[in-house]
Amino acid sequence: MPKEKNWLRIALILSIITIIYNVAEGIISVYFGASDDTLVLLGFGIDSFVEVISGIGILHMVIRMKQSSINEHDRFERQALRITGTAFYILTVGLITGVIYNLYFRISPSSTLPGIIISAISILTMYLLMSFKLKAGRALKSDAIVSDSNCTRTCLYLSVILLVSSLLFEIFKINYLDLAGSLGIAWFSFSEGKEAFEKARKNSLSCSCNNCH
C-alpha cells in the first residue's frame, strides 16, 4: 500500500503540473496568437484553457482516489466533462469561422516564431507528462489515469501540428499553412469534445480516449 500511496502522490503532482502548465501556455499562446494574427497559435492557446477544465476534473478524481477506492465519475467530474466537451465544440466552430474570415480578408500572420518556440517546449513537456502519467496509471491499475495519459498524447499531437505549420509558414510565408494548422487543431478539438461527452455519459472510469493503447 505504501507504493500505491506514492504513485497516487505522483499522479496528484502530475495533475497539478498539467493545470499550471496549461494556464501559462494558454496565456502566452493567446497573447502572441492575437498580436501576430496567427490563428493556429490562438486556437492552440484556447485549447490549453479548455484542457485546464479537464485537468481540474482529473485532479478532483485523483484526490478522491487518495481517500477511497472509486469506480465511476462523481457529479463534479461529469459536469467538468460536459463543460469541457461544450468548450471544445465552441472552439471548433470558432476556428472554422476564423479560417473563413482570414481567407476572405486575406489576413496573414506577421510572425510564427512564437508558435515554433511554444510548440517545441510543449512537445517536450507533454511527452514527459504523458510518460509519467502512463507509468502511474499502470502502477495503480487505473484505466482513468491511463486514459488521461493518452489524452495528453493528443495535446502532444496538437503541439506537433503547431510546430509544423508555424515552421513551414516562417520558411515559405504562405498563409494557407497557418490556416491548415488551424483546421488540424479544429479537428482534434471536435474529437476531444465528442470524447468528453462520451465519458460523461458512460460514467465509468474505464479508458475511453480515442488514443488509448
Short mmCIF file of C-alpha atoms in Angstrom, two decimals:
data_model
loop_
_atom_site.label_atom_id
_atom_site.label_comp_id
_atom_site.label_asym_id
_atom_site.label_seq_id
_atom_site.Cartn_x
_atom_site.Cartn_y
_atom_site.Cartn_z
CA MET A 1 0.00 0.00 0.00
CA PRO A 2 2.84 2.47 0.62
CA LYS A 3 3.85 2.01 -3.02
CA GLU A 4 0.27 2.77 -4.12
CA LYS A 5 0.24 5.91 -1.98
CA ASN A 6 3.48 7.06 -3.59
CA TRP A 7 2.02 6.63 -7.08
CA LEU A 8 -1.16 8.44 -6.06
CA ARG A 9 1.00 11.29 -4.79
CA ILE A 10 2.83 11.32 -8.13
CA ALA A 11 -0.49 11.30 -10.02
CA LEU A 12 -1.66 14.25 -7.92
CA ILE A 13 1.53 16.22 -8.62
CA LEU A 14 1.26 15.46 -12.35
CA SER A 15 -2.34 16.73 -12.36
CA ILE A 16 -1.32 19.98 -10.69
CA ILE A 17 1.61 20.46 -13.07
CA THR A 18 -0.70 19.87 -16.04
CA ILE A 19 -3.12 22.57 -14.88
CA ILE A 20 -0.42 25.14 -14.11
CA TYR A 21 1.41 24.49 -17.38
CA ASN A 22 -1.76 24.76 -19.48
CA VAL A 23 -2.71 28.07 -17.83
CA ALA A 24 0.73 29.54 -18.59
CA GLU A 25 0.78 28.08 -22.09
CA GLY A 26 -2.72 29.37 -22.79
CA ILE A 27 -1.95 32.94 -21.70
CA ILE A 28 1.27 33.16 -23.72
CA SER A 29 -0.21 31.47 -26.80
CA VAL A 30 -3.36 33.61 -26.89
CA TYR A 31 -1.30 36.80 -26.45
CA PHE A 32 1.09 36.07 -29.32
CA GLY A 33 -1.61 34.43 -31.44
CA ALA A 34 -3.76 37.58 -31.25
CA SER A 35 -0.91 40.08 -31.62
CA ASP A 36 0.73 38.25 -34.56
CA ASP A 37 -2.55 37.28 -36.28
CA THR A 38 -1.66 33.59 -36.25
CA LEU A 39 -4.89 31.65 -35.94
CA VAL A 40 -3.26 28.28 -35.27
CA LEU A 41 -1.42 29.65 -32.21
CA LEU A 42 -4.56 31.41 -30.97
CA GLY A 43 -6.56 28.19 -31.29
CA PHE A 44 -3.79 26.25 -29.58
CA GLY A 45 -3.86 28.69 -26.67
CA ILE A 46 -7.64 28.49 -26.25
CA ASP A 47 -7.37 24.71 -26.38
CA SER A 48 -4.93 24.91 -23.46
CA PHE A 49 -7.53 26.77 -21.39
CA VAL A 50 -10.11 24.10 -22.16
CA GLU A 51 -7.59 21.47 -21.06
CA VAL A 52 -7.43 23.28 -17.70
CA ILE A 53 -11.12 22.50 -17.13
CA SER A 54 -10.48 18.87 -17.97
CA GLY A 55 -7.40 18.89 -15.73
CA ILE A 56 -9.42 20.16 -12.77
CA GLY A 57 -11.78 17.21 -13.21
CA ILE A 58 -8.82 14.80 -13.25
CA LEU A 59 -7.31 16.45 -10.17
CA HIS A 60 -10.62 16.08 -8.34
CA MET A 61 -10.71 12.40 -9.33
CA VAL A 62 -7.17 11.72 -8.08
CA ILE A 63 -7.98 13.40 -4.75
CA ARG A 64 -10.97 11.06 -4.40
CA MET A 65 -8.73 8.10 -5.24
CA LYS A 66 -6.43 9.09 -2.39
CA GLN A 67 -9.37 8.93 0.02
CA SER A 68 -11.01 5.69 -1.10
CA SER A 69 -11.45 3.27 -4.00
CA ILE A 70 -13.71 4.66 -6.74
CA ASN A 71 -15.42 3.04 -9.74
CA GLU A 72 -17.19 5.89 -11.52
CA HIS A 73 -17.17 9.64 -12.06
CA ASP A 74 -18.97 11.74 -9.47
CA ARG A 75 -21.27 14.69 -10.25
CA PHE A 76 -18.42 17.26 -10.27
CA GLU A 77 -16.36 15.22 -12.75
CA ARG A 78 -19.33 14.61 -15.05
CA GLN A 79 -20.11 18.32 -15.08
CA ALA A 80 -16.46 19.14 -15.81
CA LEU A 81 -16.57 16.71 -18.74
CA ARG A 82 -19.73 18.30 -20.14
CA ILE A 83 -18.27 21.81 -19.85
CA THR A 84 -15.05 20.59 -21.47
CA GLY A 85 -16.95 18.98 -24.35
CA THR A 86 -19.04 22.10 -24.94
CA ALA A 87 -15.95 24.33 -24.88
CA PHE A 88 -14.19 22.10 -27.42
CA TYR A 89 -17.20 22.26 -29.76
CA ILE A 90 -17.29 26.06 -29.47
CA LEU A 91 -13.56 26.19 -30.22
CA THR A 92 -14.10 24.00 -33.29
CA VAL A 93 -16.76 26.35 -34.68
CA GLY A 94 -14.64 29.39 -33.78
CA LEU A 95 -11.58 28.06 -35.60
CA ILE A 96 -13.52 27.15 -38.74
CA THR A 97 -15.14 30.60 -38.70
CA GLY A 98 -11.70 32.17 -38.21
CA VAL A 99 -10.29 30.28 -41.19
CA ILE A 100 -13.12 31.54 -43.41
CA TYR A 101 -12.69 35.09 -42.09
CA ASN A 102 -8.92 35.10 -42.65
CA LEU A 103 -9.33 33.68 -46.12
CA TYR A 104 -11.92 36.31 -47.10
CA PHE A 105 -9.94 39.25 -45.73
CA ARG A 106 -6.56 37.72 -46.65
CA ILE A 107 -5.21 38.07 -43.13
CA SER A 108 -1.73 36.63 -42.76
CA PRO A 109 0.45 36.14 -39.64
CA SER A 110 3.18 38.74 -39.10
CA SER A 111 5.35 36.06 -37.49
CA THR A 112 5.00 32.45 -36.35
CA LEU A 113 8.27 32.35 -34.42
CA PRO A 114 6.47 32.34 -31.03
CA GLY A 115 4.50 29.31 -32.22
CA ILE A 116 7.71 27.48 -33.03
CA ILE A 117 9.17 28.16 -29.59
CA ILE A 118 5.96 27.40 -27.67
CA SER A 119 5.30 24.16 -29.58
CA ALA A 120 8.87 22.92 -29.09
CA ILE A 121 8.59 23.43 -25.32
CA SER A 122 5.11 21.88 -25.30
CA ILE A 123 6.21 18.75 -27.18
CA LEU A 124 8.88 18.04 -24.57
CA THR A 125 6.55 18.83 -21.65
CA MET A 126 3.63 16.79 -22.98
CA TYR A 127 5.88 13.81 -23.73
CA LEU A 128 7.22 13.78 -20.17
CA LEU A 129 3.76 14.22 -18.63
CA MET A 130 2.33 11.50 -20.87
CA SER A 131 5.10 9.05 -19.95
CA PHE A 132 4.83 9.60 -16.20
CA LYS A 133 1.01 9.51 -16.24
CA LEU A 134 1.13 6.22 -18.13
CA LYS A 135 3.51 4.75 -15.55
CA ALA A 136 1.30 5.98 -12.69
CA GLY A 137 -1.85 4.63 -14.34
CA ARG A 138 -0.32 1.20 -14.89
CA ALA A 139 1.16 1.07 -11.37
CA LEU A 140 -2.24 1.94 -9.87
CA LYS A 141 -4.11 -0.25 -12.37
CA SER A 142 -6.22 2.83 -13.11
CA ASP A 143 -7.78 2.96 -16.58
CA ALA A 144 -8.81 6.58 -15.89
CA ILE A 145 -5.22 7.75 -15.37
CA VAL A 146 -4.07 5.70 -18.38
CA SER A 147 -6.82 7.43 -20.36
CA ASP A 148 -5.58 10.80 -19.11
CA SER A 149 -2.05 9.96 -20.26
CA ASN A 150 -3.35 9.14 -23.72
CA CYS A 151 -5.33 12.38 -23.82
CA THR A 152 -2.04 14.12 -23.03
CA ARG A 153 -0.78 12.35 -26.15
CA THR A 154 -3.44 14.28 -28.07
CA CYS A 155 -2.00 17.52 -26.66
CA LEU A 156 1.38 16.39 -27.98
CA TYR A 157 -0.17 15.90 -31.44
CA LEU A 158 -1.59 19.42 -31.29
CA SER A 159 1.88 20.73 -30.42
CA VAL A 160 3.31 18.92 -33.45
CA ILE A 161 0.65 20.50 -35.69
CA LEU A 162 1.51 23.93 -34.30
CA LEU A 163 5.24 23.34 -34.80
CA VAL A 164 4.92 22.09 -38.39
CA SER A 165 2.51 24.80 -39.56
CA SER A 166 4.44 27.58 -37.79
CA LEU A 167 7.80 26.38 -39.08
CA LEU A 168 6.59 25.98 -42.66
CA PHE A 169 4.93 29.41 -42.63
CA GLU A 170 8.09 31.03 -41.28
CA ILE A 171 10.02 29.48 -44.18
CA PHE A 172 7.58 29.89 -47.08
CA LYS A 173 5.28 32.72 -45.87
CA ILE A 174 2.21 31.01 -47.32
CA ASN A 175 -0.93 31.90 -45.34
CA TYR A 176 -2.63 28.60 -46.17
CA LEU A 177 -0.12 26.83 -43.93
CA ASP A 178 -1.36 28.70 -40.86
CA LEU A 179 -4.96 28.03 -41.84
CA ALA A 180 -4.26 24.33 -42.47
CA GLY A 181 -2.79 24.07 -38.99
CA SER A 182 -5.89 25.80 -37.59
CA LEU A 183 -8.13 23.21 -39.24
CA GLY A 184 -5.96 20.48 -37.74
CA ILE A 185 -6.50 21.98 -34.28
CA ALA A 186 -10.24 22.21 -35.04
CA TRP A 187 -10.41 18.52 -35.97
CA PHE A 188 -8.74 17.43 -32.74
CA SER A 189 -10.95 19.84 -30.75
CA PHE A 190 -14.07 18.25 -32.22
CA SER A 191 -12.72 14.78 -31.40
CA GLU A 192 -11.89 15.79 -27.83
CA GLY A 193 -15.34 17.36 -27.39
CA LYS A 194 -17.05 14.20 -28.58
CA GLU A 195 -14.87 12.09 -26.30
CA ALA A 196 -15.62 14.26 -23.25
CA PHE A 197 -19.38 13.81 -23.71
CA GLU A 198 -18.92 10.06 -24.21
CA LYS A 199 -17.02 9.85 -20.92
CA ALA A 200 -19.73 11.82 -19.13
CA ARG A 201 -22.46 9.53 -20.48
CA LYS A 202 -20.50 6.34 -19.83
CA ASN A 203 -19.74 7.47 -16.26
CA SER A 204 -17.27 4.59 -15.87
CA LEU A 205 -13.60 5.26 -15.13
CA SER A 206 -12.55 2.80 -17.84
CA CYS A 207 -10.36 4.03 -20.68
CA SER A 208 -12.44 5.73 -23.37
CA CYS A 209 -9.92 8.02 -25.01
CA ASN A 210 -9.71 7.88 -28.79
CA ASN A 211 -5.97 7.35 -28.50
CA CYS A 212 -5.93 4.67 -25.83
CA HIS A 213 -3.35 1.95 -26.36
#
